[in-house]
Amino acid sequence: LVEQRSTDGIDYGHKVNQDPIAAVNFGQLLGATYEFVDQTALFGATYYYRLEVLFADGSTDFSDQVYAVPAGYKLFMPFTMK
């Protein structure tokens, strides 16, 4: 999994993590919950996040996007995969 961030909800050119995160419950009917603390989020800015799922055959898929407006120094952003 690769987490992506956008400031407009359209352009996801910023990859938050360069090294993929290992999937939890891979291949199972139920997904998993992923958490991330964005250390670079700026107070008052709106950020959109999504997960890019990388499959063994090289194909990709994306989670639904979520958004947040940091109200302090750190942004805690939970993700739940389908």
Short mmCIF file of C-alpha atoms in Angstrom, two decimals:
data_model
loop_
_atom_site.label_atom_id
_atom_site.label_comp_id
_atom_site.label_asym_id
_atom_site.label_seq_id
_atom_site.Cartn_x
_atom_site.Cartn_y
_atom_site.Cartn_z
CA LEU A 1 0.00 0.00 0.00
CA VAL A 2 1.17 3.49 -0.79
CA GLU A 3 -0.49 6.48 0.84
CA GLN A 4 -1.07 9.51 -1.35
CA ARG A 5 -1.92 13.08 -0.39
CA SER A 6 -3.56 15.88 -2.36
CA THR A 7 -4.47 19.48 -1.59
CA ASP A 8 -7.32 19.60 -4.13
CA GLY A 9 -8.72 16.05 -4.11
CA ILE A 10 -7.76 15.57 -7.76
CA ASP A 11 -3.97 15.64 -8.15
CA TYR A 12 -2.43 12.91 -5.98
CA GLY A 13 1.14 13.49 -7.11
CA HIS A 14 2.51 13.49 -3.54
CA LYS A 15 3.30 10.02 -2.20
CA VAL A 16 3.44 10.18 1.57
CA ASN A 17 5.43 6.96 1.92
CA GLN A 18 7.93 5.88 -0.72
CA ASP A 19 8.23 2.30 0.54
CA PRO A 20 5.02 0.25 0.28
CA ILE A 21 3.24 -0.77 3.49
CA ALA A 22 2.52 -4.50 3.76
CA ALA A 23 -1.21 -5.26 3.52
CA VAL A 24 -2.99 -6.72 6.53
CA ASN A 25 -5.50 -9.55 5.95
CA PHE A 26 -4.34 -9.86 2.34
CA GLY A 27 -6.77 -11.93 0.28
CA GLN A 28 -9.39 -12.06 3.04
CA LEU A 29 -13.01 -11.03 2.62
CA LEU A 30 -12.72 -8.38 5.34
CA GLY A 31 -10.30 -5.51 4.92
CA ALA A 32 -8.12 -3.86 7.52
CA THR A 33 -7.70 -0.50 9.21
CA TYR A 34 -4.59 1.59 8.52
CA GLU A 35 -3.40 4.63 10.43
CA PHE A 36 -1.02 7.41 9.48
CA VAL A 37 0.24 10.56 11.19
CA ASP A 38 1.06 13.27 8.67
CA GLN A 39 4.04 15.10 10.18
CA THR A 40 4.08 17.69 7.38
CA ALA A 41 0.42 18.80 7.44
CA LEU A 42 -0.01 22.55 7.95
CA PHE A 43 -2.57 24.04 10.33
CA GLY A 44 -5.79 25.09 8.58
CA ALA A 45 -5.00 23.52 5.18
CA THR A 46 -7.32 20.89 3.71
CA TYR A 47 -5.70 17.59 2.74
CA TYR A 48 -7.17 14.63 0.89
CA TYR A 49 -5.74 11.13 1.33
CA ARG A 50 -6.14 7.77 -0.37
CA LEU A 51 -4.36 4.44 -0.40
CA GLU A 52 -2.98 2.94 -3.59
CA VAL A 53 -3.18 -0.84 -3.47
CA LEU A 54 -0.36 -2.56 -5.37
CA PHE A 55 -1.14 -6.11 -6.54
CA ALA A 56 1.43 -8.83 -7.27
CA ASP A 57 0.56 -8.76 -11.00
CA GLY A 58 1.53 -5.07 -11.17
CA SER A 59 -2.02 -3.69 -11.29
CA THR A 60 -3.24 -1.03 -8.84
CA ASP A 61 -6.49 0.13 -7.25
CA PHE A 62 -7.37 3.03 -4.94
CA SER A 63 -9.30 3.35 -1.69
CA ASP A 64 -12.00 5.95 -1.27
CA GLN A 65 -10.53 9.35 -0.46
CA VAL A 66 -10.87 10.96 2.93
CA TYR A 67 -10.09 14.55 3.89
CA ALA A 68 -9.05 16.43 6.99
CA VAL A 69 -8.23 19.96 8.12
CA PRO A 70 -5.50 19.87 10.79
CA ALA A 71 -6.44 21.73 13.95
CA GLY A 72 -3.08 21.31 15.64
CA TYR A 73 0.48 20.22 15.00
CA LYS A 74 -0.19 16.65 13.87
CA LEU A 75 -2.92 15.05 11.80
CA PHE A 76 -4.12 11.56 12.69
CA MET A 77 -5.83 10.01 9.66
CA PRO A 78 -7.46 6.57 9.94
CA PHE A 79 -8.16 4.51 6.81
CA THR A 80 -10.43 1.53 6.42
CA MET A 81 -10.05 -0.61 3.31
CA LYS A 82 -12.98 -2.43 1.78
#
